[in-house]
Structures are given as structure tokens and as C-alpha cells.
Short mmCIF file of C-alpha atoms and ligand atoms in Angstrom, two decimals:
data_model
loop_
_atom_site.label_atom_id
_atom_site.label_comp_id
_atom_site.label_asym_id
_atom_site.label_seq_id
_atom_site.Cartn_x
_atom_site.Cartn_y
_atom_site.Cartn_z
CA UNK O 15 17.11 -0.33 6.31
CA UNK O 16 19.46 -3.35 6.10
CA UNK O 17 20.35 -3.97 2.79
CA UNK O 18 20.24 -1.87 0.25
CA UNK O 19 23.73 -2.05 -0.48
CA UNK O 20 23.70 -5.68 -1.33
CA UNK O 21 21.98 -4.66 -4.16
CA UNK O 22 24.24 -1.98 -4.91
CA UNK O 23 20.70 0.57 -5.15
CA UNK O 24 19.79 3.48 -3.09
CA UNK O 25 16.37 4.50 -2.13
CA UNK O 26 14.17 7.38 -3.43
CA UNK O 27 12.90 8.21 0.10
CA UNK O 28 13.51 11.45 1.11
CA UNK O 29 15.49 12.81 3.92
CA UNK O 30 15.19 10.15 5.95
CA UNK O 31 15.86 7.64 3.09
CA UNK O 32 15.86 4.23 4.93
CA UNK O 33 16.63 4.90 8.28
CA UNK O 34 14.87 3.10 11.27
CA UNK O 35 13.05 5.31 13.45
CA UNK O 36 16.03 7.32 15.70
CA UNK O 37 16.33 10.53 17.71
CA UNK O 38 17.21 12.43 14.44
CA UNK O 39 13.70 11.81 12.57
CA UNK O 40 11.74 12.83 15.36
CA UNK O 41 13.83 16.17 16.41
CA UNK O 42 13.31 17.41 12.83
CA UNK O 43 9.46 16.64 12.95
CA UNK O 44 9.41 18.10 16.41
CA UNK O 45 11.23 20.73 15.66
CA UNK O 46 9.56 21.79 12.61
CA UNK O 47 6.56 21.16 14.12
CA UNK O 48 7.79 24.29 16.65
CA UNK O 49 8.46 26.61 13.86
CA UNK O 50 5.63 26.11 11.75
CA UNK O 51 3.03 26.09 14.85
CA UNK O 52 4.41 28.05 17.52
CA UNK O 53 4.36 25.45 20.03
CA UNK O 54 5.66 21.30 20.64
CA UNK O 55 3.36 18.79 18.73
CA UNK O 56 1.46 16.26 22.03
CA UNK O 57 3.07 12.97 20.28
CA UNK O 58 4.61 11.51 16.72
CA UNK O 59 3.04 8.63 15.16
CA UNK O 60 4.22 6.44 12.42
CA UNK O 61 2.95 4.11 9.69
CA UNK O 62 4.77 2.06 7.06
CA UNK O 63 4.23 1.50 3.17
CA UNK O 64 3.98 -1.61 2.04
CA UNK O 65 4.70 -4.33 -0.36
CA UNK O 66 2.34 -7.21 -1.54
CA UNK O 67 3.98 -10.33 -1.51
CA UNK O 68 1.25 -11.59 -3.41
CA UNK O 69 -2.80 -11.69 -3.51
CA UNK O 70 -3.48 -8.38 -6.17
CA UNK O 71 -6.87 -7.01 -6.40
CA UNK O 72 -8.46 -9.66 -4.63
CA UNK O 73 -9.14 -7.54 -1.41
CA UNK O 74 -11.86 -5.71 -2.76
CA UNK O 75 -13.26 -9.52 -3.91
CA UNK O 76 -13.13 -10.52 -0.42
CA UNK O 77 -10.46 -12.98 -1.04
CA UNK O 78 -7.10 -13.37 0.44
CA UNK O 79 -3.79 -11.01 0.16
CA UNK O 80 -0.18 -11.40 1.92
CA UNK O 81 1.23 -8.43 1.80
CA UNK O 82 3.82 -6.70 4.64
CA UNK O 83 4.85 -3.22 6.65
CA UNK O 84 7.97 -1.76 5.10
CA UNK O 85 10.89 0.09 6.92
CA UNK O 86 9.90 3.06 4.85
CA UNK O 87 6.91 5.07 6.93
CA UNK O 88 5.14 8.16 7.11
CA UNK O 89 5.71 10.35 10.73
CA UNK O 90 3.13 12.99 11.76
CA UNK O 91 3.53 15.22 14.36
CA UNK O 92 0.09 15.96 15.94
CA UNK O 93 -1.34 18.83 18.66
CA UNK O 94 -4.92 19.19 19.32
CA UNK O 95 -6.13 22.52 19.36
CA UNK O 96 -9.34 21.72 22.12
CA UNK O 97 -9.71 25.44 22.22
CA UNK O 98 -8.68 27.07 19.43
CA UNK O 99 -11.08 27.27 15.96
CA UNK O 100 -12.26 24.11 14.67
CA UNK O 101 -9.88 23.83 11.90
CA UNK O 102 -7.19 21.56 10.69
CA UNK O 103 -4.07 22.85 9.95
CA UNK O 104 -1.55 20.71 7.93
CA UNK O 105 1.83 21.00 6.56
CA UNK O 106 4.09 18.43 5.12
CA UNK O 107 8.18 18.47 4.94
CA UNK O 108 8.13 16.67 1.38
CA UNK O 109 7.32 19.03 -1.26
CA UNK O 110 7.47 15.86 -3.84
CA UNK O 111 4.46 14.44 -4.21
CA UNK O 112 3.65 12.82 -0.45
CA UNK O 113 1.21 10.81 -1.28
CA UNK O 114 1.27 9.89 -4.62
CA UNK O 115 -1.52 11.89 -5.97
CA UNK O 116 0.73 12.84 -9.34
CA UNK O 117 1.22 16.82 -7.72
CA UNK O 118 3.13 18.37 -5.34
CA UNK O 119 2.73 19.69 -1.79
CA UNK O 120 4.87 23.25 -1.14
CA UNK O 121 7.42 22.05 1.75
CA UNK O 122 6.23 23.98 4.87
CA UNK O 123 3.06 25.58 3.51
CA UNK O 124 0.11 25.33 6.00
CA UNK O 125 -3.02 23.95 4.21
CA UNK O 126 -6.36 24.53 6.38
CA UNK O 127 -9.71 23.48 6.19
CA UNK O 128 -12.77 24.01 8.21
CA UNK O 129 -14.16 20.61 10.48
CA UNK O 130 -17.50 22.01 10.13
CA UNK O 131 -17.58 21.56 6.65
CA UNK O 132 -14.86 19.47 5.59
CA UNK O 133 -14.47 18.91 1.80
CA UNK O 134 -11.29 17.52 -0.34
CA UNK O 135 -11.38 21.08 -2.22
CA UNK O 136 -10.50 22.45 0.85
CA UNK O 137 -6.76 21.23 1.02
CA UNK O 138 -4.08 20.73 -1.49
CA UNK O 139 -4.50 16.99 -3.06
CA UNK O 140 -1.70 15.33 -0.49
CA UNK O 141 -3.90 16.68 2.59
CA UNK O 142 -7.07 15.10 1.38
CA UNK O 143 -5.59 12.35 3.50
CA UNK O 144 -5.43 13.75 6.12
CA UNK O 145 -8.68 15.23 6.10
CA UNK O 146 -10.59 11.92 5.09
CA UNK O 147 -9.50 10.73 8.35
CA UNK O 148 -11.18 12.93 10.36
CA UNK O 149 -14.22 13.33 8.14
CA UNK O 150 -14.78 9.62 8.32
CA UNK O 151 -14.26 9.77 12.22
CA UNK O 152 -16.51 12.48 12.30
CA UNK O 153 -19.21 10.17 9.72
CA UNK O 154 -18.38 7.66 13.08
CA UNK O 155 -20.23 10.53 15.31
CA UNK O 156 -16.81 11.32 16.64
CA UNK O 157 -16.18 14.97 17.97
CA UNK O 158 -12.82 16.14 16.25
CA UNK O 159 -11.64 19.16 17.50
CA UNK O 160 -9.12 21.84 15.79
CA UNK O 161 -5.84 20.41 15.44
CA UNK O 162 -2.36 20.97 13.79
CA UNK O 163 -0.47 18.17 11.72
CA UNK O 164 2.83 18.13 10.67
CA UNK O 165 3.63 14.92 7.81
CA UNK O 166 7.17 13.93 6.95
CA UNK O 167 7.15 10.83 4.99
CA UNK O 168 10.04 8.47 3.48
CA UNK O 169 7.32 6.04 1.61
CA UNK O 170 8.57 6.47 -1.93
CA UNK O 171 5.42 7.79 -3.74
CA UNK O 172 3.68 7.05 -6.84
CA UNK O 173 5.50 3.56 -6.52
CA UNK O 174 2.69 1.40 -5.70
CA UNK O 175 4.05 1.54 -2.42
CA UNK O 176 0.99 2.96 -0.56
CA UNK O 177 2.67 6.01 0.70
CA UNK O 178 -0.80 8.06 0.89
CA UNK O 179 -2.77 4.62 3.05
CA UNK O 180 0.53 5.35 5.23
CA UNK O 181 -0.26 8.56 5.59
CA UNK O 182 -3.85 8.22 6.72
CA UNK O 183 -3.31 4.84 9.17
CA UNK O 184 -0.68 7.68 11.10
CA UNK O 185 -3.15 10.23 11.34
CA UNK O 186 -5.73 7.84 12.20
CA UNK O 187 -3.59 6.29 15.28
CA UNK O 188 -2.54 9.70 16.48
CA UNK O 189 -6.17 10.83 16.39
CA UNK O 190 -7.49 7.82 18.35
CA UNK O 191 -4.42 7.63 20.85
CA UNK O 192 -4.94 11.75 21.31
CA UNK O 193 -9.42 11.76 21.73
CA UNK O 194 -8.56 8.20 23.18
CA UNK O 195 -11.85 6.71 21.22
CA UNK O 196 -10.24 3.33 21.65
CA UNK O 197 -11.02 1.96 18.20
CA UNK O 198 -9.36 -1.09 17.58
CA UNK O 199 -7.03 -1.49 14.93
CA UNK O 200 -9.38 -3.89 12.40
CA UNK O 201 -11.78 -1.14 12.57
CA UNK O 202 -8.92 1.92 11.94
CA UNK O 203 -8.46 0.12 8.96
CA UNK O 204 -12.03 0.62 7.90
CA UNK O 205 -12.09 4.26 9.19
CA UNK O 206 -9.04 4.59 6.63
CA UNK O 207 -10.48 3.04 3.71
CA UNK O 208 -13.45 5.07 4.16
CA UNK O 209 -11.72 8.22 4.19
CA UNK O 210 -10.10 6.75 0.83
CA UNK O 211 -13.03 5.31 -0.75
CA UNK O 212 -15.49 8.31 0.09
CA UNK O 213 -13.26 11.09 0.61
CA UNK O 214 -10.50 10.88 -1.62
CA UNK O 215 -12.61 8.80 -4.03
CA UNK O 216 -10.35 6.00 -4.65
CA UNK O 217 -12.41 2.47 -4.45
CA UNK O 218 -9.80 0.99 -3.12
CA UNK O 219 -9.98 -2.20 -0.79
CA UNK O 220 -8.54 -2.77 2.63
CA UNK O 221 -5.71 -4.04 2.06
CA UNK O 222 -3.01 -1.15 2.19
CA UNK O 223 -3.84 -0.04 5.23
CA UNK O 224 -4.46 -3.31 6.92
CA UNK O 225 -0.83 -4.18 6.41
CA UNK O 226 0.34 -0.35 7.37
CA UNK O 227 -2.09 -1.14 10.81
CA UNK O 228 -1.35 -4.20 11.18
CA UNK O 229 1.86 -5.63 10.09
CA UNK O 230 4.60 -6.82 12.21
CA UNK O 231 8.04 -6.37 11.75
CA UNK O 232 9.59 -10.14 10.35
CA UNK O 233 6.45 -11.35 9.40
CA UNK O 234 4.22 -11.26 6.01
CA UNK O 235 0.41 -10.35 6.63
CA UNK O 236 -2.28 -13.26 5.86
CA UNK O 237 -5.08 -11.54 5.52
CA UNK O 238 -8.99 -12.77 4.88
CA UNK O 239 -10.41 -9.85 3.29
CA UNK O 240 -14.14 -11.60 3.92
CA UNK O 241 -13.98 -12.11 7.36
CA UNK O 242 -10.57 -10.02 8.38
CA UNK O 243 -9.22 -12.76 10.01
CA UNK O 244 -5.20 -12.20 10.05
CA UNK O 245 -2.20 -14.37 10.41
CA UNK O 246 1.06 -13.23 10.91
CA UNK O 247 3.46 -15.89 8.56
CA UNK O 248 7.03 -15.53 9.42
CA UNK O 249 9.20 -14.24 6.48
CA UNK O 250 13.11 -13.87 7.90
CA UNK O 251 14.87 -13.66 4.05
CA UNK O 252 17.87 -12.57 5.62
CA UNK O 253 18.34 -15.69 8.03
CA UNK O 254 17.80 -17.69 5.02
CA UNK O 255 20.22 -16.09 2.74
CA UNK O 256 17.17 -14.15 0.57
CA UNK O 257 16.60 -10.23 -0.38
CA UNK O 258 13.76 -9.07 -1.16
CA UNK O 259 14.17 -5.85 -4.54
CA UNK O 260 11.69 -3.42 -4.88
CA UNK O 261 12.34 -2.38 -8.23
CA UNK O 262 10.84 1.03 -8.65
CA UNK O 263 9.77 1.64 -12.37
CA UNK O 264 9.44 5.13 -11.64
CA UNK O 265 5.91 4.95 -13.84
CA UNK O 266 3.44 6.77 -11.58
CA UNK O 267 -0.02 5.44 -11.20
CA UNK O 268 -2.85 6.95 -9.52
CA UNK O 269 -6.28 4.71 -8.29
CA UNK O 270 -8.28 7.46 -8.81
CA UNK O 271 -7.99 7.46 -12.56
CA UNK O 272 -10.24 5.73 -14.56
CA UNK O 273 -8.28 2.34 -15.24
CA UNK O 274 -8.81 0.98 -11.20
CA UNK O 275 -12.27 1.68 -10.97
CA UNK O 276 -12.78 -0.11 -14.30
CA UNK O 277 -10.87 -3.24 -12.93
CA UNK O 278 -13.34 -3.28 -9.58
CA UNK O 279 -16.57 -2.66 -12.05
CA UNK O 280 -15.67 -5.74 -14.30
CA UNK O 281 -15.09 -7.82 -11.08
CA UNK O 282 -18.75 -6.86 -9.91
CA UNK O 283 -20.50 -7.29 -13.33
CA UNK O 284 -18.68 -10.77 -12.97
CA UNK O 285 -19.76 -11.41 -9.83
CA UNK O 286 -23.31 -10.86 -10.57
CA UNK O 287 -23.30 -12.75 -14.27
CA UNK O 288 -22.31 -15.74 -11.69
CA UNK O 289 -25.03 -14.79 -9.30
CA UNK O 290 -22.48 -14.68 -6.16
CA UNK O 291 -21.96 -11.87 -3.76
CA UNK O 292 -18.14 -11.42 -4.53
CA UNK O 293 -15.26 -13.52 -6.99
CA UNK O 294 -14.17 -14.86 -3.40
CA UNK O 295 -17.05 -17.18 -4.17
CA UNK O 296 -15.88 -18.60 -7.21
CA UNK O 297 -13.24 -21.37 -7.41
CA UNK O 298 -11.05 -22.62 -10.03
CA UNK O 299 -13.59 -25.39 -10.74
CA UNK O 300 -16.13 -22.95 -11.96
CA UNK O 301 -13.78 -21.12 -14.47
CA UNK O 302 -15.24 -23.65 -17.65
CA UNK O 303 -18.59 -22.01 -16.92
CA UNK O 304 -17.83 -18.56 -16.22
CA UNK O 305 -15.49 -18.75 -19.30
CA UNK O 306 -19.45 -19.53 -21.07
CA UNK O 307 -21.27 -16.82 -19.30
CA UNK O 308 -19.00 -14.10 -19.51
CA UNK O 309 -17.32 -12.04 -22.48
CA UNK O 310 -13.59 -12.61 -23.03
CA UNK O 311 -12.39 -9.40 -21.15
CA UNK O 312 -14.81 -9.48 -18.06
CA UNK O 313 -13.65 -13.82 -18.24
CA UNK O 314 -10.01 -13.09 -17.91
CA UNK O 315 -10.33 -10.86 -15.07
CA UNK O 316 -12.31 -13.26 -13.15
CA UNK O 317 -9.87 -15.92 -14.29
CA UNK O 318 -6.83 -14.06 -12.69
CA UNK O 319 -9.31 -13.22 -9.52
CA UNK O 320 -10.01 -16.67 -9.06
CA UNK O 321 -6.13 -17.94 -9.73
CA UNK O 322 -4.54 -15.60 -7.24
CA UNK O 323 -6.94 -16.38 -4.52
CA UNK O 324 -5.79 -19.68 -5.12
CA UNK O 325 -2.20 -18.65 -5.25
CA UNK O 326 -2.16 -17.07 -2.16
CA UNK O 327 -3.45 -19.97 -0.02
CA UNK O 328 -0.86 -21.74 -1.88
CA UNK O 329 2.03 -19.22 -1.15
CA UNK O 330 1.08 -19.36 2.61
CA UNK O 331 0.96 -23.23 2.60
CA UNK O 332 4.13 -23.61 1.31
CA UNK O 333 6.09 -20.57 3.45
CA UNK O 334 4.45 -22.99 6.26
CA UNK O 335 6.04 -25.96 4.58
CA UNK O 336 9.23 -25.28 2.69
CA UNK O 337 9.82 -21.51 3.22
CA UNK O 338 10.30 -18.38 1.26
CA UNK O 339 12.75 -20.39 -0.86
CA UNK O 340 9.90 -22.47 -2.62
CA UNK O 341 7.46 -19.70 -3.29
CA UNK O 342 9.43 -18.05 -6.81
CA UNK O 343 7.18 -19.89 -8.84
CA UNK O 344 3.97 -19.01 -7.34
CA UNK O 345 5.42 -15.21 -7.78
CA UNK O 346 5.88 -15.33 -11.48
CA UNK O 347 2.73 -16.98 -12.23
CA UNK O 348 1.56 -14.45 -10.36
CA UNK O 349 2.68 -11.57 -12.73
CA UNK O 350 1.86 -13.48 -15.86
CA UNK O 351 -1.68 -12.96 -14.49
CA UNK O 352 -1.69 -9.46 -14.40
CA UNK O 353 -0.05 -9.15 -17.33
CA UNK O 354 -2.02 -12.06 -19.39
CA UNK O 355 -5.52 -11.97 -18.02
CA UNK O 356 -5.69 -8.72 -15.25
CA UNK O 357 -3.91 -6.36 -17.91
CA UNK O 358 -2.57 -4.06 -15.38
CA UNK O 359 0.88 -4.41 -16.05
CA UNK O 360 3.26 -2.32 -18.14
CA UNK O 361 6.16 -2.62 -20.83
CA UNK O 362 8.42 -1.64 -18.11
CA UNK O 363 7.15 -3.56 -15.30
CA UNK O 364 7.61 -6.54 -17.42
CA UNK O 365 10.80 -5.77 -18.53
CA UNK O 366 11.68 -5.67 -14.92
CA UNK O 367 10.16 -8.88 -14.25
CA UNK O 368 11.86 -10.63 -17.18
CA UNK O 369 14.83 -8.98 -16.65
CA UNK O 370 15.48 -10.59 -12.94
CA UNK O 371 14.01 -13.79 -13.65
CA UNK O 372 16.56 -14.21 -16.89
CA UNK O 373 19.58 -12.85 -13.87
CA UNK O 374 18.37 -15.82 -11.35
CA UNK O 375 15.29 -14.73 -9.47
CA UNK O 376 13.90 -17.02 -8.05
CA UNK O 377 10.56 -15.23 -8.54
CA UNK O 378 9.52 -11.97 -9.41
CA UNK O 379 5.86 -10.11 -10.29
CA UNK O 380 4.86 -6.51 -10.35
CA UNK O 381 3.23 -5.37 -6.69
CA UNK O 382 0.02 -2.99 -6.05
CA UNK O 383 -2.53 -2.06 -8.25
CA UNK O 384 -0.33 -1.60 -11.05
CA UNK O 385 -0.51 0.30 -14.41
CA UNK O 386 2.92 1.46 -13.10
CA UNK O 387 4.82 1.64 -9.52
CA UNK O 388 7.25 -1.32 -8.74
CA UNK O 389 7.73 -5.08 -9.25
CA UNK O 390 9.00 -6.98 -6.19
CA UNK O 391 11.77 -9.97 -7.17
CA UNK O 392 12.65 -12.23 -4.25
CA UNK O 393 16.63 -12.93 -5.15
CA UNK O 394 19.89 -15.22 -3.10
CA UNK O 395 21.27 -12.41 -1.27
CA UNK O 396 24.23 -12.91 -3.10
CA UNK O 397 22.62 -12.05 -6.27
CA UNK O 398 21.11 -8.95 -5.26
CA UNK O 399 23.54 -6.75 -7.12
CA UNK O 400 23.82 -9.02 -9.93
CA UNK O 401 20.34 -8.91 -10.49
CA UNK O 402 20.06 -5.31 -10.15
CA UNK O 403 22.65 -4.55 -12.36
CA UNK O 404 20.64 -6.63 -14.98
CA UNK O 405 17.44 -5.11 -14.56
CA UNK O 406 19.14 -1.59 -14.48
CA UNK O 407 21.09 -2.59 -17.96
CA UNK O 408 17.68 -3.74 -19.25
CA UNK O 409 15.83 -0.32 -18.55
CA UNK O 410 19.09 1.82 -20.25
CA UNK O 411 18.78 -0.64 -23.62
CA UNK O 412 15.06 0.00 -23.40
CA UNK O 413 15.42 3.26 -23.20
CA UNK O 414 13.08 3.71 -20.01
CA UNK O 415 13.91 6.02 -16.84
CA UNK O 416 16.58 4.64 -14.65
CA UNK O 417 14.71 2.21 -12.00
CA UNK O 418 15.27 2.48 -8.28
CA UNK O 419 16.37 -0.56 -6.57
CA UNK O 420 16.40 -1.61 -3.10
CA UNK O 421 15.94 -4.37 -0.46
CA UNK O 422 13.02 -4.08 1.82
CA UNK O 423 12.26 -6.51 4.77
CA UNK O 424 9.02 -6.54 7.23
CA UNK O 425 9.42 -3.78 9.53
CA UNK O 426 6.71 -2.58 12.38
CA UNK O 427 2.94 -1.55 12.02
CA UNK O 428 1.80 2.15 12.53
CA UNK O 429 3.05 3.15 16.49
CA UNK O 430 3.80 6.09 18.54
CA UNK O 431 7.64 6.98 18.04
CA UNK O 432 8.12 9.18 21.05
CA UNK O 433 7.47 7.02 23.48
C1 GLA E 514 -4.11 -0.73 -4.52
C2 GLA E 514 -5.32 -0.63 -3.62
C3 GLA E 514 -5.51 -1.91 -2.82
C4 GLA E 514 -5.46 -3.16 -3.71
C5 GLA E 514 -4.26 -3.10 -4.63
C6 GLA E 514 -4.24 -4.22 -5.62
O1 GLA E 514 -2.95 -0.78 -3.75
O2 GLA E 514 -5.21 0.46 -2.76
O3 GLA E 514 -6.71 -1.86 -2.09
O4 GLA E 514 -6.65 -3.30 -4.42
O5 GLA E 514 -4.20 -1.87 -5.35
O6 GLA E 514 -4.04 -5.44 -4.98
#
């Protein structure tokens, strides 16, 4: 992680809070991995969280998102087990939370489950990952043997960070790379949202893991959700004199609660009232109509639908023209969306929002599917600290739980990290 300090913030992440990839990460997976199993794991993979830049909730509309791979990333340590009992054994080395799911794993307890009869009752909530992975391989026709997982994750969870889509896209490389099924990447990404969608049960869309699979370090993900076309837009902040603060409310969300699935039923029953397959088919100059057909609530969710698709094309165009400089105010009238016409922010996401705009942002909105987790404010570099210092103040006045701050820039999609 480069610059956290700039903003004078540390990270939540856990043991290996912010570090690149080195020699120590992997010799405490590995070497857990020994304790726990009784023998070395056959490789470590990795996959990173992300942040949206923007483009929220318009990947299950088939429209278009930008979001990138952070430095943060989950590491599992893998062994098949050809001839042992078909079962997967996993274990994680973050008792907090791992992937988000609002309860904890026990650091170092084994959780098993049959591959005969794989079920998410079978595991402890963080592990459901896991197993959705190789169920939905499995739903491919795949042969999974037995294996052994170790996780050990620095994705800050429960911060709309997507530390449990960074969790499966890991387990999903490993597992190709180790039965060498030779799936390419756009379709891992389906694999993975299946395994969320019909697993876990989250209805999510694809665009977590497409920028955990996908991403490249230095570079923002343009992503058609329709056709999956991708684009990798160059986004060096530092070279430019720009940070990047994820500022981590520290209110946890979960998408399979109620409030998500709501958001993707009122985009359907839109979609249908307008007699098109998805929102992606509806442009700005069919909003006077829809605003006719539709009732107030199900209008303003198409309305910020239709806005942000258009707000993403327009974010891209002008990183191609002007640069990450020019795109603040595309950012903010990004979050007044949400908050306005999506209704998925929160009093504290906003306050963080307000908060860094009022310090100098040059742009700020919340990121993820909201209802909680973090707002992302794109700052100078030499106001990073000023402007965390103001949003911290802000959250002490309010009264809320102290926010965690940091600078995040695009790192690497899911690899092999001992190699
Ligand atoms: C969550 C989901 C994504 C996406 C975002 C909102 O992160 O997992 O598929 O819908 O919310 O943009």
C-alpha cells in the first residue's frame, strides 16, 4: 500500500494490513496451512477487493460500471485431496468476519462439508464461499475432488469492499489452475456469481468479481455488463498528484438482506412497465415517459439507473480526455443519486461525502451497494490528511463510530503468488 500515511489513516485489514504480496504473507499461509493439514498446500492464489469508481447497481441492468482491483486481497492456500474422502475442508486465519456476512469465523477451526451433497448449512456462513465455488463448478459438470483450503484475507469486510467476491474469484482460480479446466477468466466470473447468486443467495450482479478477475494494477475497469466487453482506462492518481480515500463508515451491510433484493425487484418491475429486457435499454430521453408509467418510488430508481449509465460513459470519456482531475463532478452527482432517487445511502455515508467535499474534494460518492460500507473521495494528494481530518472531526460531532481512512490505488487481478 502506498499511501496511507498521506492521509494520516491506517487500514482495518488484518495482519497483513496493506502490504503487497511478499515472502512473509505466503510463509504464514503456508505454514499454517502445514499445521492445520498435516502437509504443504500445492499453490497460493490471490484476489483483490475492490472499489467502484462509479457505475452502482447498474451491472445487474446490463449497463456499464468502472470499478478497480485494490491492494487489499484475499490469499488461499489450496491442496487437492485426489484420494482422500470427497470433502472440503476449510479454515480461515481471520476470525473477524472474512467475508462480510455480519458473523464470525473461529481463527483456525476446520469447517467441512460433503461434495456429494454440498449445501450452505453445511459450513459456517464465511465458507459458503468457498463452497459455492465448487458447487457451481460442479452445476458446470466439473469433477471436484476432496480438497483442503486455507483463507487469510486483508479485504476489510462489511465495507462494501467485496471481501467475500474476493474470496470466491481465489478459490475459483486455484481450483481451475489445480483440475486445469481452463476456464477463461470472463466465464470464472460467471462461475463466481453463480455460486453467489444461487448458493449464497445474494442476487448480486457481476460486477465484484469481474474487477477482482479482471482488474489490472494502474488501471480502472470499463466494463459492459450486456455484452462483457472490458476496457482497461488508465487511472495513475499518484503521477498526477491525486489520492484516492476509502472512507470506511464502519456501518455493515449485507446483500442478502432484504433491502438489495428489493432494489433489483423495482429495477425489473421497471423494466417490464417499459416493455424492455433490462434499464440498459432505457435512455435519458425516455425518463418524461417512464416518469408517466411508473409510481414515484419504482420512477426514481429507474431515474438514477438511467443517469449513472449515462455517467459512466461520461466518466470514461472524460478520463480519456482530461483525466482523473475532471471527473469530481461526475462523482458527486453520482452520490446525490443514491441518496436522492436510489435511496441506498446513509446519514453517515453522507456525512462523509459532505464532509470531504466542504474540505476540497474534488469529488466524492458512497461506493458498492450501499445501505452502509464506505464512500470513496478522490482528493490533491496534498489534501489527503486535511480532508481526513475533516471527515474524522465530522463523524466525532455526529456522534457516529470513528471512520477508517485510507488511500487505495489499482493493484493486480486474482494470480498465483507462489510462483
Ligand atoms: C454489490 C453487488 C454488485 C453491485 C453493487 C452495486 O457490490 O455485489 O453486484 O450490484 O453492489 O453497484
Amino acid at each position: 500500500m502506498t499511501s496511507e500515511d498521506d492521509a494520516g489513516a491506517s487500514t482495518t485489514a488484518g495482519p497483513a494490513s496493506g502490504a503487497a504480496p511478499g515472502g512473509g504473507d505466503l510463509e504464514r499461509i503456508t505454514g499454517a496451512f502445514a499445521g492445520l493439514f498435516g502437509s504443504a498446500p500445492d499453490g497460493v492464489w490471490a484476489a483483490p477487493g475492490r472499489v467502484n469508481l462509479i457505475g452502482e447497481h447498474t451491472d445487474y441492468n446490463e449497463g456499464f460500471v468502472l470499478p478497480f482491483a485494490l491492494e487489499h486481497r484475499a490469499r488461499v492456500a489450496v491442496a487437492l485431496r485426489p484420494n482422500g474422502p470427497a470433502r472440503l475442508r476449510a479454515a480461515s486465519l481471520q476470525g473477524a468476519d472474512p467475508a462480510g456476512t455480519g458473523q464470525a469465523a473461529t481463527t483456525g477451526r476446520i469447517t467441512e462439508a460433503d461434495l456429494g451433497h454440498l449445501v450452505p448449512a453445511a459450513v459456517e456462513p464465511w465458507a459458503r464461499y468457498v463452497a459455492g465455488i465448487i458447487w457451481a463448478l460442479q452445476q458446470r459438470g466439473h469433477e471436484v475432488p476432496g480438497m483442503d483450503i486455507l483463507l487469510d484475507s486483508d479485504v476489510p469486510p462489511g465495507a462494501g469492499l467485496s471481501s467475500s467476491a474476493a474470496i470466491e474469484c481465489a478459490v475459483a482460480l486455484a481450483v481451475d489452475e489445480l483440475l486445469g479446466t481452463g476456464i477463461p477468466r470472463g466465464e470464472l466470473v460467471l462461475v463466481c456469481q453463480r455460486a453467489e447468486n444461487d448458493f449464497v443467495g445474494a442476487p448480486t450482479g457481476i460486477l465484484d468479481q469481474s474487477a477482482a478477475l479482471l482488474g489490472t494494477a494502474g488501471h480502472a475497469l470499463f466494463l459492459d455488463c450486456r455484452s462483457r466487453d472490458a476496457r482497461q482506462v488508465p487511472l495513475d492518481l499518484a503521477q498526477l498528484g491525486l489520492a484516492l480515500l476509502v472512507i470506511d463508515t464502519r456501518v455493515a451491510h449485507a446483500h442478502e438482506s432484504g433491502g438489495y433484493r428489493d432494489l433489483v425487484a423495482a429495477c425489473r418491475r421497471g423494466a417490464a412497465t417499459l416493455g424492455v429486457h433490462a434499464l440498459r435499454d432505457v435512455g435519458p430521453a425516455r425518463l418524461p415517459e417512464a416518469q408517466r408509467l411508473l409510481d414515484p418510488d419504482t420512477f426514481r430508481r429507474v431515474r438514477h439507473i438511467v443517469t449513472e449509465n449515462q455517467r459512466v460513459l461520461d466518466t470514461v470519456a472524460t478520463l480519456d480526455a482530461d483525466g482523473p482531475q475532471a471527473i469530481g463532478p461526475l462523482l458527486n452527482a453520482s452520490h446525490a443519486s443514491m441518496r436522492d432517487d436510489f435511496g441506498i445511502s446513509c446519514d453517515e455515508l453522507d456525512a462523509a461525502v459532505d464532509a470531504a467535499q466542504r474540505a476540497g474534494a474534488l469529488g466524492a460518492r458512497m461506493t458498492g451497494g450501499g445501505f452502509g460500507g464506505s464512500a470513496i473521495a478522490l482528493v490533491a494528494a496534498a489534501d489527503a490528511a486535511t480532508v481526513a481530518e475533516s471527515v474524522r472531526g465530522r463523524f466525532a460531532t455526529e456522534g457516529y463510530l470513528a471512520p477508517e481512512i485510507f488511500s487505495v490505488r489499482p493493484g493486480p487481478g486474482a494470480h498465483r503468488v507462489d510462483r
